[in-house]
Amino acid sequence: MTKSPRRTWLTAAGSALAGVAGLLLPVFGTAGAAQAADSGIHVSDGRVYEADGSEFVMRGVNHAHAWYPGETGAIADIAAKGANTVRVVLSSGDRWTRTSASQVSSIIDDCKTNKVICVLEVHDTTGYGEDGAAATLDQAADYWVGVRSALQGQEDYVVVNIGNEPYGNSGYAAWTGATKNAIVKLRNAGIENALMVDAPNWGQDWSNTMRDNAASVFASDPRRNTIFSIHMYGVYDTAAEVQGYLNHFVNNGLPIVVGEFGDNHSDGNPDENAIMATARSLRVGYLGWSWSGNGSGVEYLDMVNGFDAGSLTAWGNRFFNGADGISTTSTRAAVYGGGSGGGDTGGTAPNGYPYCVNGSASDPDGDGWGWENNRSCVVRGSAADTGSGGGNTGSTAPNGYPYCVNGSASDPDGDGWGWEDNRSCVVRGSAADH
């Protein structure tokens, strides 16, 4: 492997500032959606929807197409594991071999054939301002304008992620203006797809630059159809940091996804359990890094060995089959026959009933039991979402702690916190289950 698709290291100053930045208070209010797009994949009131009005929560995998264009079976293999989205690495030609418009069309066709939503991203911008080889967001925008023929008419299937991790830990204050200018350039060129913008600071936004300017960036899009993407590696090594960042966007009505994350990294040990549990609880999308092909010391981020779908790594097994993973939380897009009307429930509760696709909206009396597709369903994390022994908790509470296998029997004082396997656990449906 001659290319390293990952670099999210923090400078010493960045590490110090991360702690301070987490103390900053929100500085913007709820983003309006009066002019929001209402066709194709679109944003409304801080959530992502499809053209028919079905809410769409991304559950997907990153695939390094630009470095491994010969791995043509990767999208099919990812889809077969249950993902509903694939984020595909492309190149604008500024740093690696340019992905042509015809190649973009072929990738989109591959996504549609395998019934996954395509998030297409230009990777050449990674670490601009700190990495001298990186391209600007303006150069990335020019690339998208150049391949717009492949994007037009694909608004139901394609999200355009303008540029990957577009600033490093230097010069990142320019992120806001550069991002707004890129959005406007794409809209003026007639590109109507939902857009996605990555955070600066190698995607991790320890400076809270994206967080504090998201509302104005969202408002700069004439279609009000821009999704924000945070990459969670070493900066997000506690549940509190994960929850604090994601809750800020959700509480302010701004669309957010975890565009990349792993279970380990050279800049620290991200809390993947909290990332996945919080994303599930908040109905926020997540896209794990990455299918295969990592190098330069981060090979542990491969989900499968050597692009072999039958050879899951420990990270891949946890991502697909673990608590709050793809196998239990991914629902196929409605445009492909999934969603609330397509019979996909996103998993089965420990009691054998399907989980409710629409969560608490299907449970008007709040008892944890809902009704969808002419049958009962269970609201995740509710009082009805209970299991029994066997040493398997089955999931993680939104606060990042495991659920108690033995329920209230592990909680003699009734405060919702139990003790099992020499660690704290949360009783489902209790006061601590939040």
Coordinates of C-alpha atoms in Angstrom, one line a residue:
M1 CA 0.0 0.0 0.0
T2 CA 1.6 3.2 -1.1
K3 CA -1.0 5.7 -0.1
S4 CA -2.4 6.4 3.3
P5 CA -6.1 7.5 3.1
R6 CA -6.2 8.5 6.8
R7 CA -4.6 11.3 8.6
T8 CA -6.3 12.9 11.6
W9 CA -3.5 13.6 14.0
L10 CA -3.8 16.5 16.4
T11 CA -1.0 19.0 17.2
A12 CA -0.2 19.4 20.8
A13 CA -1.9 22.8 20.7
G14 CA -4.9 21.2 19.1
S15 CA -5.2 18.7 21.9
A16 CA -5.1 21.4 24.5
L17 CA -7.7 23.5 22.8
A18 CA -10.0 20.5 22.4
G19 CA -10.8 20.5 26.1
V20 CA -11.4 24.2 26.1
A21 CA -13.6 24.1 23.0
G22 CA -15.8 21.6 24.6
L23 CA -16.8 24.2 27.2
L24 CA -18.1 26.7 24.7
L25 CA -21.8 27.4 24.7
P26 CA -23.9 27.1 21.6
V27 CA -24.0 30.4 19.7
F28 CA -26.7 29.8 17.1
G29 CA -30.4 29.0 17.1
T30 CA -32.5 26.5 15.1
A31 CA -31.9 26.7 11.4
G32 CA -35.0 27.5 9.4
A33 CA -36.2 25.2 6.6
A34 CA -38.6 27.5 4.9
Q35 CA -36.8 27.2 1.6
A36 CA -35.7 23.6 2.0
A37 CA -35.6 21.3 -1.0
D38 CA -38.5 18.8 -1.0
S39 CA -37.3 16.5 -3.8
G40 CA -34.7 13.9 -3.9
I41 CA -32.7 13.3 -0.7
H42 CA -33.3 16.5 1.3
V43 CA -33.1 18.1 4.7
S44 CA -36.1 19.2 6.7
D45 CA -36.0 20.4 10.3
G46 CA -32.6 19.0 10.9
R47 CA -33.4 15.5 9.5
V48 CA -32.6 13.8 6.3
Y49 CA -35.5 12.6 4.2
E50 CA -36.1 11.0 0.8
A51 CA -38.4 12.3 -1.9
D52 CA -41.4 10.4 -0.6
G53 CA -41.0 11.9 2.8
S54 CA -39.4 8.8 4.5
E55 CA -36.7 9.7 7.0
F56 CA -33.4 8.3 6.0
V57 CA -30.7 7.5 8.6
M58 CA -27.3 6.6 7.0
R59 CA -25.7 3.4 8.1
G60 CA -22.8 2.8 5.9
V61 CA -19.1 2.2 5.1
N62 CA -16.3 4.2 3.5
H63 CA -14.7 2.7 0.4
A64 CA -11.4 3.9 -1.0
H65 CA -12.2 3.7 -4.7
A66 CA -9.7 6.3 -5.8
W67 CA -6.8 4.2 -4.6
Y68 CA -8.3 0.8 -5.5
P69 CA -10.4 1.3 -8.7
G70 CA -9.9 -2.3 -9.5
E71 CA -11.9 -3.5 -6.5
T72 CA -15.2 -3.3 -8.4
G73 CA -17.0 -5.8 -6.1
A74 CA -16.6 -3.7 -3.0
I75 CA -19.9 -1.8 -3.1
A76 CA -21.8 -5.1 -3.7
D77 CA -20.0 -6.7 -0.8
I78 CA -20.7 -3.7 1.6
A79 CA -24.4 -3.8 0.6
A80 CA -24.5 -7.5 1.3
K81 CA -23.4 -6.9 4.8
G82 CA -26.5 -4.7 5.3
A83 CA -25.2 -1.2 4.9
N84 CA -27.7 1.3 3.3
T85 CA -25.0 3.8 2.3
V86 CA -21.5 3.7 0.8
R87 CA -19.2 6.8 1.0
V88 CA -17.0 6.5 -2.0
V89 CA -13.5 8.2 -2.2
L90 CA -13.0 10.0 -5.5
S91 CA -10.2 12.2 -6.7
S92 CA -10.4 15.6 -8.4
G93 CA -7.1 15.0 -10.1
D94 CA -5.3 17.6 -7.9
R95 CA -3.5 14.9 -5.9
W96 CA -4.4 11.5 -7.3
T97 CA -5.7 10.2 -10.6
R98 CA -8.9 12.1 -11.5
T99 CA -12.2 10.2 -11.3
S100 CA -13.9 11.0 -14.6
A101 CA -17.6 11.7 -15.2
S102 CA -18.1 8.4 -16.8
Q103 CA -16.5 6.7 -13.8
V104 CA -18.7 8.6 -11.5
S105 CA -21.7 7.4 -13.5
S106 CA -20.5 3.9 -13.2
I107 CA -20.1 4.1 -9.5
I108 CA -23.6 5.6 -9.1
D109 CA -25.0 2.7 -11.3
D110 CA -23.2 0.3 -9.0
C111 CA -24.8 1.9 -5.9
K112 CA -28.2 1.7 -7.5
T113 CA -27.8 -1.9 -8.6
N114 CA -26.9 -2.8 -5.0
K115 CA -29.6 -0.6 -3.5
V116 CA -27.4 1.7 -1.4
I117 CA -27.2 5.5 -1.3
C118 CA -24.0 6.9 -2.7
V119 CA -22.1 9.6 -0.8
L120 CA -19.4 10.7 -3.2
E121 CA -16.5 12.7 -1.8
V122 CA -13.4 14.4 -3.2
H123 CA -10.4 13.3 -1.0
D124 CA -7.8 15.7 -2.4
T125 CA -8.7 18.4 0.0
T126 CA -7.6 16.4 3.1
G127 CA -5.7 18.6 5.5
Y128 CA -5.5 21.8 3.4
G129 CA -3.4 24.4 5.2
E130 CA -1.3 21.8 6.9
D131 CA -0.6 19.3 4.2
G132 CA 1.0 21.1 1.3
A133 CA -0.2 18.6 -1.2
A134 CA -3.9 19.2 -0.4
A135 CA -6.3 20.9 -2.8
T136 CA -8.7 23.8 -1.9
L137 CA -12.4 23.5 -1.5
D138 CA -12.7 25.8 -4.5
Q139 CA -10.7 23.3 -6.6
A140 CA -13.0 20.5 -5.3
A141 CA -16.1 22.6 -6.3
D142 CA -14.6 23.0 -9.8
Y143 CA -14.3 19.2 -10.0
W144 CA -18.0 18.7 -9.1
V145 CA -19.0 21.3 -11.7
G146 CA -17.0 19.4 -14.3
V147 CA -18.7 16.1 -13.6
R148 CA -22.2 17.5 -13.0
S149 CA -23.6 15.6 -16.0
A150 CA -23.2 12.4 -13.9
L151 CA -25.0 13.9 -10.9
Q152 CA -28.0 15.6 -12.5
G153 CA -31.1 13.4 -12.3
Q154 CA -29.5 11.3 -9.5
E155 CA -30.9 13.4 -6.6
D156 CA -32.8 10.4 -5.2
Y157 CA -29.6 8.4 -4.9
V158 CA -26.5 10.6 -4.5
V159 CA -25.2 13.0 -1.8
V160 CA -22.3 15.2 -2.9
N161 CA -19.6 15.4 -0.1
I162 CA -17.8 18.4 -1.4
G163 CA -14.3 17.8 0.1
N164 CA -12.9 15.4 2.7
E165 CA -11.4 17.0 5.9
P166 CA -10.8 20.2 4.0
Y167 CA -8.6 21.9 6.6
G168 CA -5.9 20.5 9.0
N169 CA -4.9 22.2 12.2
S170 CA -3.6 25.4 10.4
G171 CA -5.7 28.0 8.7
Y172 CA -8.9 26.4 9.7
A173 CA -10.6 29.7 10.5
A174 CA -11.1 30.0 6.7
W175 CA -13.3 26.9 6.6
T176 CA -16.5 28.9 7.0
G177 CA -16.1 31.2 4.0
A178 CA -14.5 28.5 1.8
T179 CA -17.4 26.1 2.5
K180 CA -20.0 28.8 1.8
N181 CA -18.3 29.7 -1.5
A182 CA -18.1 26.1 -2.6
I183 CA -21.8 25.5 -1.8
V184 CA -22.8 28.5 -3.8
K185 CA -20.6 27.5 -6.8
L186 CA -22.3 24.1 -7.0
R187 CA -25.8 25.5 -6.7
N188 CA -25.1 28.2 -9.4
A189 CA -23.9 25.4 -11.6
G190 CA -27.2 23.6 -11.3
I191 CA -26.2 20.8 -9.0
E192 CA -29.3 20.1 -6.9
N193 CA -28.2 17.0 -5.0
A194 CA -28.0 17.1 -1.2
L195 CA -24.6 18.4 -0.2
M196 CA -22.4 17.2 2.6
V197 CA -19.6 19.3 4.2
D198 CA -16.8 17.9 6.4
A199 CA -15.4 19.6 9.4
P200 CA -11.9 21.2 9.6
N201 CA -9.2 20.0 12.0
W202 CA -8.7 16.8 10.0
G203 CA -12.5 16.4 10.2
Q204 CA -12.7 16.4 14.0
D205 CA -13.6 20.0 14.6
W206 CA -11.8 20.2 18.0
S207 CA -11.9 24.0 17.5
N208 CA -15.7 23.9 17.1
T209 CA -15.4 25.9 13.9
M210 CA -18.0 23.9 12.1
R211 CA -20.2 23.6 15.2
D212 CA -20.3 27.4 15.8
N213 CA -20.8 28.4 12.1
A214 CA -23.0 25.6 11.0
A215 CA -26.2 27.7 11.0
S216 CA -24.8 30.4 8.7
V217 CA -23.3 27.7 6.4
F218 CA -26.6 26.0 6.2
A219 CA -28.3 29.3 5.4
S220 CA -25.8 30.0 2.6
D221 CA -27.3 27.1 0.6
P222 CA -30.2 28.4 -1.5
R223 CA -31.8 25.0 -1.3
R224 CA -31.3 24.6 2.4
N225 CA -30.0 21.1 1.7
T226 CA -26.6 20.7 3.3
I227 CA -25.7 18.0 5.8
F228 CA -22.8 18.4 8.2
S229 CA -20.2 15.6 8.7
I230 CA -18.0 15.1 11.8
H231 CA -15.2 12.6 11.8
M232 CA -14.7 11.0 15.2
Y233 CA -11.3 9.6 16.1
G234 CA -9.1 10.5 19.0
V235 CA -10.8 13.7 20.0
Y236 CA -14.0 11.7 20.8
D237 CA -12.6 9.2 23.3
T238 CA -15.4 9.7 25.9
A239 CA -19.2 9.3 25.7
A240 CA -19.6 12.9 27.0
E241 CA -17.7 14.3 24.1
V242 CA -19.6 12.3 21.5
Q243 CA -23.0 13.1 23.0
G244 CA -22.1 16.8 23.5
Y245 CA -21.2 17.3 19.9
L246 CA -24.0 15.4 18.3
N247 CA -26.7 16.7 20.6
H248 CA -25.7 20.3 19.8
F249 CA -26.6 19.8 16.2
V250 CA -29.8 17.8 16.9
N251 CA -31.0 20.3 19.5
N252 CA -30.4 23.2 17.1
G253 CA -32.2 21.5 14.2
L254 CA -29.1 21.1 12.0
P255 CA -28.5 17.8 10.1
I256 CA -25.4 15.9 11.2
V257 CA -23.8 12.6 10.4
V258 CA -20.6 10.8 11.7
G259 CA -18.9 10.7 8.3
E260 CA -16.0 8.6 9.5
F261 CA -15.0 6.8 12.7
G262 CA -13.1 3.8 13.8
D263 CA -12.4 1.7 17.0
N264 CA -8.8 2.9 17.3
H265 CA -6.5 5.5 15.9
S266 CA -3.0 6.8 16.1
D267 CA -4.3 10.1 17.7
G268 CA -6.2 8.3 20.4
N269 CA -8.8 5.7 21.1
P270 CA -12.3 6.8 20.0
D271 CA -15.3 5.5 21.9
E272 CA -16.9 3.6 19.1
N273 CA -19.5 2.2 21.5
A274 CA -20.7 5.6 22.5
I275 CA -20.6 6.8 18.8
M276 CA -22.8 4.0 17.6
A277 CA -25.1 4.1 20.6
T278 CA -25.6 7.9 20.5
A279 CA -26.1 7.9 16.8
R280 CA -28.8 5.2 17.2
S281 CA -30.5 7.1 20.0
L282 CA -30.5 10.4 18.2
R283 CA -31.4 8.9 14.7
V284 CA -28.1 10.3 13.4
G285 CA -26.3 8.6 10.5
Y286 CA -22.9 7.0 10.7
L287 CA -20.3 5.8 8.1
G288 CA -17.5 3.7 9.4
W289 CA -13.9 3.9 8.1
S290 CA -13.2 1.8 6.1
W291 CA -13.9 -1.3 4.0
S292 CA -10.3 -2.3 3.2
G293 CA -6.9 -1.0 1.9
N294 CA -5.7 1.1 4.8
G295 CA -1.9 1.5 5.1
S296 CA 0.8 3.5 6.9
G297 CA 0.2 2.0 10.3
V298 CA -3.6 2.2 10.4
E299 CA -4.3 -1.1 8.8
Y300 CA -6.3 -2.0 11.9
L301 CA -9.1 0.3 10.4
D302 CA -9.8 -2.3 7.7
M303 CA -13.2 -4.0 8.2
V304 CA -12.2 -6.9 6.0
N305 CA -8.9 -8.4 5.2
G306 CA -7.7 -7.8 1.6
F307 CA -11.1 -6.8 0.3
D308 CA -12.4 -10.3 1.2
A309 CA -16.0 -10.0 2.3
G310 CA -15.7 -13.4 4.0
S311 CA -12.8 -12.3 6.2
L312 CA -14.0 -9.8 8.8
T313 CA -11.5 -8.1 11.0
A314 CA -12.3 -7.5 14.7
W315 CA -13.3 -3.9 13.8
G316 CA -15.5 -5.2 11.0
N317 CA -17.2 -7.7 13.1
R318 CA -17.9 -5.2 15.8
F319 CA -19.1 -2.6 13.3
F320 CA -21.5 -5.0 11.4
N321 CA -22.5 -7.4 14.1
G322 CA -22.0 -5.7 17.4
A323 CA -24.3 -3.5 19.6
D324 CA -26.0 -0.7 17.6
G325 CA -24.2 -2.0 14.5
I326 CA -25.3 -2.3 10.8
S327 CA -27.1 -5.7 11.3
T328 CA -29.5 -4.2 13.8
T329 CA -29.9 -0.6 12.9
S330 CA -29.6 -0.3 9.1
T331 CA -32.8 0.2 7.1
R332 CA -32.8 0.2 3.3
A333 CA -33.7 3.5 1.6
A334 CA -37.3 3.8 0.6
V335 CA -36.4 4.5 -3.0
Y336 CA -35.2 0.9 -3.1
G337 CA -38.3 -0.5 -1.4
G338 CA -37.1 -0.1 2.2
G339 CA -38.1 2.4 4.9
S340 CA -41.3 2.4 7.0
G341 CA -43.4 1.1 4.1
G342 CA -41.0 -1.6 3.0
G343 CA -41.0 -4.0 5.9
D344 CA -37.4 -3.2 7.0
T345 CA -37.4 -2.8 10.8
G346 CA -33.7 -2.5 11.4
G347 CA -33.5 -5.5 13.7
T348 CA -35.3 -7.5 16.3
A349 CA -35.6 -6.8 20.0
P350 CA -34.5 -9.4 22.6
N351 CA -38.1 -10.3 23.2
G352 CA -38.5 -11.3 19.6
Y353 CA -40.6 -8.4 18.3
P354 CA -39.3 -6.1 15.6
Y355 CA -37.9 -2.7 16.5
C356 CA -40.1 0.2 15.4
V357 CA -38.7 1.9 12.3
N358 CA -40.2 5.3 13.4
G359 CA -39.2 5.0 17.1
S360 CA -41.3 6.7 19.7
A361 CA -43.5 8.2 16.9
S362 CA -45.1 4.8 16.7
D363 CA -45.8 4.7 20.5
P364 CA -48.3 7.4 21.4
D365 CA -48.9 6.1 24.9
G366 CA -45.2 5.9 25.7
D367 CA -45.2 2.3 27.0
G368 CA -42.4 1.2 24.6
W369 CA -44.8 -0.7 22.3
G370 CA -45.6 0.7 18.9
W371 CA -47.7 -0.4 15.9
E372 CA -46.2 -0.5 12.3
N373 CA -47.0 -2.6 9.2
N374 CA -50.0 -4.1 11.0
R375 CA -48.0 -5.6 13.8
S376 CA -46.6 -4.7 17.2
C377 CA -43.0 -3.3 17.4
V378 CA -40.6 -2.3 20.2
V379 CA -39.2 1.2 20.6
R380 CA -35.4 0.9 21.1
G381 CA -34.2 1.7 24.6
S382 CA -37.8 1.7 26.0
A383 CA -39.2 -0.2 28.9
A384 CA -40.4 -2.8 26.4
D385 CA -36.8 -3.3 25.1
T386 CA -35.7 -6.0 27.5
G387 CA -33.9 -9.2 27.3
S388 CA -32.8 -12.1 29.5
G389 CA -29.5 -13.6 30.6
G390 CA -26.8 -15.4 28.7
G391 CA -24.1 -12.9 29.3
N392 CA -25.1 -10.7 26.3
T393 CA -26.4 -7.2 27.0
G394 CA -27.4 -6.8 23.4
S395 CA -26.8 -3.1 23.3
T396 CA -25.4 0.0 24.8
A397 CA -27.4 2.8 26.5
P398 CA -27.3 6.2 24.8
N399 CA -24.9 7.4 27.6
G400 CA -22.3 4.9 26.5
Y401 CA -22.7 2.3 29.3
P402 CA -23.8 -1.3 28.6
Y403 CA -27.4 -2.3 29.5
C404 CA -27.7 -4.6 32.5
V405 CA -28.3 -8.2 31.5
N406 CA -30.3 -8.9 34.7
G407 CA -32.3 -5.6 34.6
S408 CA -33.5 -4.2 37.9
A409 CA -32.1 -7.2 39.8
S410 CA -28.7 -5.5 39.3
D411 CA -29.9 -2.2 40.7
P412 CA -30.8 -2.7 44.4
D413 CA -31.2 1.1 45.2
G414 CA -33.5 1.7 42.2
D415 CA -31.5 4.6 40.7
G416 CA -31.2 3.0 37.2
W417 CA -27.5 2.1 37.7
G418 CA -26.5 -1.6 38.2
W419 CA -23.3 -3.5 38.6
E420 CA -22.4 -6.5 36.5
D421 CA -19.1 -8.1 35.3
N422 CA -17.2 -5.6 37.5
R423 CA -18.5 -2.5 35.8
S424 CA -21.5 -0.2 35.9
C425 CA -24.5 -0.9 33.7
V426 CA -27.8 0.8 32.9
V427 CA -31.3 -0.7 33.5
R428 CA -33.4 -0.3 30.4
G429 CA -36.2 2.2 30.6
S430 CA -34.9 3.6 34.0
A431 CA -34.0 7.2 34.9
A432 CA -30.4 6.5 33.9
D433 CA -31.4 5.3 30.4
H434 CA -30.8 8.5 28.5

